[in-house]
Short mmCIF file of C-alpha atoms and ligand atoms in Angstrom, two decimals:
data_model
loop_
_atom_site.label_atom_id
_atom_site.label_comp_id
_atom_site.label_asym_id
_atom_site.label_seq_id
_atom_site.Cartn_x
_atom_site.Cartn_y
_atom_site.Cartn_z
CA LYS A 1 125.33 43.56 111.45
CA THR A 2 121.59 43.99 111.34
CA GLN A 3 120.67 47.65 111.26
CA GLU A 4 117.99 49.19 111.91
CA THR A 5 116.52 52.44 110.14
CA VAL A 6 115.15 55.12 111.02
CA SER A 7 113.89 58.17 110.18
CA SER A 8 116.08 61.80 109.95
CA SER A 9 115.08 63.43 112.54
CA SER A 10 115.14 67.16 109.86
CA GLY A 11 111.01 66.10 108.24
CA MET A 12 111.42 64.63 106.07
CA ALA A 13 110.27 60.81 106.09
CA SER A 14 111.59 59.65 103.14
CA GLN A 15 115.47 59.80 103.60
CA LYS A 16 116.31 57.66 106.25
CA ILE A 17 119.44 56.85 107.98
CA LYS A 18 121.32 53.42 108.60
CA VAL A 19 122.49 53.10 113.02
CA SER A 20 124.50 49.96 113.85
CA GLU A 21 122.61 47.89 117.59
CA ASP A 22 125.11 49.28 119.46
CA MET A 23 125.12 52.51 118.39
CA ALA A 24 124.02 55.71 121.25
CA PRO A 25 120.40 56.50 119.72
CA GLY A 26 120.47 59.46 117.23
CA SER A 27 124.64 58.60 116.16
CA ILE A 28 125.63 57.57 112.40
CA SER A 29 127.45 54.61 111.20
CA HIS A 30 129.85 54.74 109.71
CA ASP A 31 128.56 53.06 106.28
CA GLU A 32 126.55 56.57 106.11
CA SER A 33 129.45 59.28 106.66
CA ASP A 34 131.61 56.81 104.22
CA ILE A 35 128.80 57.24 100.71
CA PRO A 36 130.04 60.87 99.19
CA THR A 37 127.50 63.38 99.65
CA LEU A 38 127.25 66.88 98.05
CA ALA A 39 124.64 68.92 100.18
CA PHE A 40 123.27 72.41 97.24
CA PRO A 41 121.46 74.78 97.58
CA SER A 42 119.36 76.11 94.78
CA ILE A 43 121.51 78.09 92.75
CA SER A 44 119.87 81.87 91.96
CA THR A 45 116.30 81.69 93.22
CA VAL A 46 115.57 83.95 95.69
CA ASP A 47 117.59 86.78 95.66
CA PHE A 48 119.05 85.85 93.00
CA GLN A 49 115.37 86.26 91.44
CA PHE A 50 115.31 83.07 89.30
CA ASP A 51 111.77 81.98 88.04
CA LEU A 52 111.42 78.89 90.33
CA GLU A 53 108.92 76.50 87.53
CA LYS A 54 112.20 77.16 85.15
CA ALA A 55 114.97 76.37 88.12
CA SER A 56 113.74 72.89 88.55
CA ASP A 57 113.21 72.01 85.60
CA VAL A 58 116.75 72.69 84.98
CA ILE A 59 118.15 71.04 88.60
CA VAL A 60 115.66 67.48 87.60
CA GLY A 61 117.52 68.20 83.95
CA LYS A 62 121.10 68.56 84.98
CA VAL A 63 120.27 65.31 87.75
CA GLU A 64 119.00 62.96 85.08
CA GLU A 65 122.10 63.69 83.08
CA PHE A 66 124.69 62.87 86.59
CA MET A 67 123.12 60.21 87.83
CA ASP A 68 124.61 57.68 86.04
CA LYS A 69 128.15 59.36 86.81
CA LEU A 70 127.58 59.27 90.35
CA GLY A 71 128.78 55.75 91.70
CA ASN A 72 127.54 55.78 95.14
CA ALA A 73 127.59 59.15 95.92
CA ARG A 74 124.16 61.38 95.96
CA LEU A 75 122.94 63.99 95.34
CA VAL A 76 120.71 65.98 98.07
CA LEU A 77 118.53 69.68 97.74
CA VAL A 78 118.53 71.43 100.53
CA ASP A 79 116.47 74.04 102.00
CA LEU A 80 115.60 75.57 105.38
CA THR A 81 111.68 74.91 105.49
CA GLU A 82 109.07 72.67 104.62
CA ARG A 83 107.28 75.41 102.98
CA SER A 84 110.05 75.70 100.39
CA LYS A 85 108.58 76.12 96.76
CA ILE A 86 111.51 75.07 94.79
CA LEU A 87 111.84 72.11 97.48
CA SER A 88 108.24 70.89 96.41
CA LEU A 89 108.84 71.32 92.19
CA VAL A 90 111.88 69.17 92.41
CA ARG A 91 110.70 65.72 94.53
CA ALA A 92 107.52 66.40 92.21
CA LYS A 93 109.25 66.24 88.12
CA ALA A 94 111.71 63.65 90.35
CA ALA A 95 109.37 61.12 90.88
CA GLU A 96 107.69 61.94 88.01
CA LYS A 97 111.38 60.68 86.43
CA LYS A 98 111.58 58.09 88.04
CA ILE A 99 115.30 59.42 89.37
CA ASP A 100 116.18 56.88 91.84
CA SER A 101 116.08 58.44 95.17
CA LYS A 102 118.01 56.93 97.17
CA ARG A 103 120.64 58.82 94.92
CA PHE A 104 118.96 61.92 94.49
CA PHE A 105 116.69 63.30 97.98
CA THR A 106 115.63 67.07 99.32
CA PHE A 107 116.29 67.02 102.74
CA ILE A 108 115.08 70.31 104.84
CA GLY A 109 117.50 72.10 107.25
CA ASP A 110 120.32 74.84 106.99
CA ILE A 111 123.30 73.52 105.30
CA CYS A 112 126.04 74.69 107.72
CA GLN A 113 123.91 71.92 109.91
CA LEU A 114 122.58 69.44 107.85
CA TYR A 115 125.17 66.96 110.64
CA THR A 116 124.41 68.02 114.01
CA LYS A 117 121.16 69.20 113.39
CA GLY A 118 119.63 66.53 110.87
CA GLY A 119 121.55 63.87 111.43
CA LEU A 120 123.22 63.98 106.70
CA CYS A 121 126.76 63.17 106.83
CA CYS A 122 127.35 66.39 103.46
CA ASN A 123 131.95 65.63 103.26
CA VAL A 124 130.75 68.59 100.38
CA ILE A 125 128.21 71.74 100.45
CA ALA A 126 127.27 74.13 97.65
CA ASN A 127 127.62 77.41 97.99
CA ALA A 128 125.01 80.22 96.17
CA ALA A 129 127.73 83.08 96.15
CA ASN A 130 128.52 86.47 94.99
CA TRP A 131 130.46 87.28 91.90
CA ARG A 132 133.71 88.62 94.38
CA LEU A 133 133.84 85.19 96.18
CA LYS A 134 133.09 87.51 99.45
CA PRO A 135 131.28 86.77 102.54
CA GLY A 136 128.21 88.51 103.54
CA GLY A 137 125.06 89.42 101.63
CA GLY A 138 123.14 86.97 102.67
CA GLY A 139 121.94 84.15 102.03
CA VAL A 140 123.10 80.85 101.45
CA ASN A 141 126.79 82.89 101.07
CA ALA A 142 125.74 84.68 104.07
CA ALA A 143 125.86 81.72 106.03
CA ILE A 144 127.82 79.88 104.59
CA PHE A 145 130.89 82.13 105.52
CA ASN A 146 129.88 82.63 108.30
CA ALA A 147 130.11 78.50 110.11
CA GLY A 148 133.39 78.35 108.03
CA GLY A 149 134.92 80.82 109.13
CA PRO A 150 138.35 82.86 108.37
CA ALA A 151 139.79 79.68 106.90
CA LEU A 152 137.02 79.56 104.05
CA GLU A 153 137.23 82.72 103.64
CA ALA A 154 141.32 82.00 103.29
CA ALA A 155 140.97 78.82 101.29
CA THR A 156 138.09 80.95 99.38
CA LYS A 157 141.18 83.62 98.11
CA GLU A 158 143.98 80.72 98.03
CA GLN A 159 141.77 79.49 94.86
CA ALA A 160 140.39 82.33 92.95
CA ARG A 161 139.61 85.96 93.07
CA SER A 162 136.05 86.37 91.46
CA LEU A 163 133.52 84.23 89.04
CA LEU A 164 132.05 84.33 85.65
CA PRO A 165 128.22 83.17 86.47
CA GLY A 166 128.56 79.79 84.83
CA ASN A 167 130.83 78.45 86.81
CA ALA A 168 131.93 76.70 90.36
CA LEU A 169 134.97 77.19 92.12
CA VAL A 170 136.05 73.50 94.71
CA VAL A 171 137.50 75.01 97.56
CA PRO A 172 139.53 72.54 100.13
CA LEU A 173 139.35 73.53 103.17
CA PRO A 174 141.27 73.41 105.96
CA SER A 175 140.81 71.79 109.09
CA THR A 176 140.49 74.16 111.38
CA SER A 177 137.41 75.42 109.81
CA PRO A 178 134.92 74.31 112.55
CA LEU A 179 132.64 73.47 109.41
CA TYR A 180 134.81 70.29 108.75
CA SER A 181 135.03 69.93 112.58
CA LYS A 182 131.92 69.70 113.57
CA GLU A 183 129.70 69.37 110.30
CA GLY A 184 132.91 66.55 108.34
CA VAL A 185 132.93 69.20 105.22
CA THR A 186 135.39 68.73 103.71
CA HIS A 187 135.01 70.37 100.63
CA VAL A 188 132.40 74.19 99.90
CA ILE A 189 132.08 74.46 95.95
CA HIS A 190 130.99 77.79 94.79
CA VAL A 191 128.61 78.82 92.15
CA LEU A 192 128.11 81.57 90.49
CA GLY A 193 124.02 81.33 89.01
CA PRO A 194 122.41 83.34 86.55
CA ASN A 195 121.11 86.56 88.50
CA MET A 196 117.84 88.52 87.17
CA ASN A 197 117.73 90.89 90.31
CA PRO A 198 117.74 94.41 89.16
CA ARG A 199 119.91 95.56 91.84
CA ARG A 200 122.58 93.11 91.71
CA PRO A 201 125.53 92.63 89.39
CA ASN A 202 125.19 91.14 85.51
CA CYS A 203 121.35 91.77 85.17
CA LEU A 204 120.10 89.67 82.86
CA ASP A 205 116.67 91.18 82.01
CA ASN A 206 114.26 88.39 82.63
CA ASP A 207 116.32 86.75 79.40
CA TYR A 208 115.52 82.63 79.92
CA VAL A 209 117.24 82.21 76.87
CA LYS A 210 120.53 82.93 78.33
CA GLY A 211 118.69 82.34 82.25
CA CYS A 212 118.26 78.36 81.33
CA LYS A 213 121.92 77.76 80.16
CA VAL A 214 123.96 79.75 82.76
CA LEU A 215 121.76 78.02 85.06
CA GLU A 216 122.16 74.30 83.29
CA ASP A 217 126.13 75.88 83.38
CA ALA A 218 125.91 76.24 86.67
CA TYR A 219 125.28 72.91 87.74
CA SER A 220 127.67 70.90 85.30
CA SER A 221 130.21 72.91 86.85
CA LEU A 222 129.51 71.54 90.40
CA PHE A 223 128.30 68.84 89.55
CA LYS A 224 131.17 67.61 87.75
CA GLY A 225 133.61 69.58 90.59
CA PHE A 226 131.89 67.50 92.95
CA LEU A 227 132.33 64.39 90.87
CA SER A 228 135.74 65.21 90.50
CA ILE A 229 136.61 65.00 94.69
CA ALA A 230 134.26 63.07 95.62
CA ASN A 231 136.14 59.49 93.20
N1 LIG B 1 120.57 77.00 104.40
C1 LIG B 1 120.13 76.06 103.42
N2 LIG B 1 119.97 76.81 101.96
C2 LIG B 1 119.50 78.02 101.83
C3 LIG B 1 119.92 78.35 103.66
C4 LIG B 1 120.79 78.30 104.48
N3 LIG B 1 121.39 78.74 105.51
N4 LIG B 1 119.91 79.98 103.52
C5 LIG B 1 119.45 80.31 102.48
N5 LIG B 1 119.22 79.37 102.06
P1 LIG B 1 120.26 82.56 97.81
P2 LIG B 1 120.87 82.99 95.49
C6 LIG B 1 118.92 78.97 100.31
O1 LIG B 1 119.25 83.91 97.63
O2 LIG B 1 119.62 83.64 94.92
C7 LIG B 1 123.69 85.93 97.63
O3 LIG B 1 123.48 87.26 99.08
C8 LIG B 1 117.49 79.43 99.83
O4 LIG B 1 116.20 79.27 100.62
O5 LIG B 1 121.27 82.63 99.46
O6 LIG B 1 122.25 82.44 94.30
C9 LIG B 1 125.38 86.03 97.49
O7 LIG B 1 126.03 86.70 98.20
C10 LIG B 1 117.39 78.97 98.27
O8 LIG B 1 116.70 77.93 98.21
O9 LIG B 1 121.37 82.62 96.92
C11 LIG B 1 124.66 86.42 96.58
O10 LIG B 1 124.71 87.40 95.62
C12 LIG B 1 118.38 79.11 98.62
O11 LIG B 1 119.62 78.74 99.59
C13 LIG B 1 123.36 85.85 95.89
O12 LIG B 1 123.02 85.97 97.45
C14 LIG B 1 119.12 80.21 97.66
O13 LIG B 1 119.56 81.67 97.72
C15 LIG B 1 122.53 84.49 95.23
O14 LIG B 1 121.65 85.10 95.21
#
């Protein structure tokens, strides 16, 4: 069947979505929704105050490392606005390293509404969590627990009560969660990154040797967790 390509409504010109001729405008073909896709926020770079240049090096380095393990799966770095500095840095560094932009790209939007608002199908989303795996606290953690509802909270508690820095926890989402029913998200992966904010637990006091190692471990655990459910 012939297919045309249209730009997504997210404002990211580089991201294209396949639409069949006989589909309603704006709807997405099965090809698109069948591709295992992990959407993830930049771990530790806002509330946890991790340096953006260093974080972007870690993200691009880890993506590069996992590229040949991905098969047809995709990784998408998400942030809320087009002014996002971390997205610009990562885009530039990924282009420099000639990373396949079909397998890894950036996307602007709320990670909780990627399908309904952005037309992007992501079956897995990552959360920049806190060590107690608790809702609230602001940032992407509050947004994801809000959108996931009590079903996400209960499913998370079933898996674990806490997380150590550098680790990720894969949580299968019950179909009663609105994130599942509306957005098509089947799993949330909670990730705990390194913290450089003195007002938060386990502050690393600007020790970026340790910090970069913990951030690398965090992305490794995240991508391994994703691959364990994608393939
Ligand atoms: N959709 C997409 N990206 C988002 C969204 C959203 N709805 N909300 C925020 N971001 P942060 P951290 C981006 O501060 O630095 C929490 O309170 C944001 O612009 O959420 O790892 C937890 O409970 C940034 O690029 O996480 C922890 O205590 C990225 O998500 C602590 O903050 C991460 O920013 C974790 O801090």
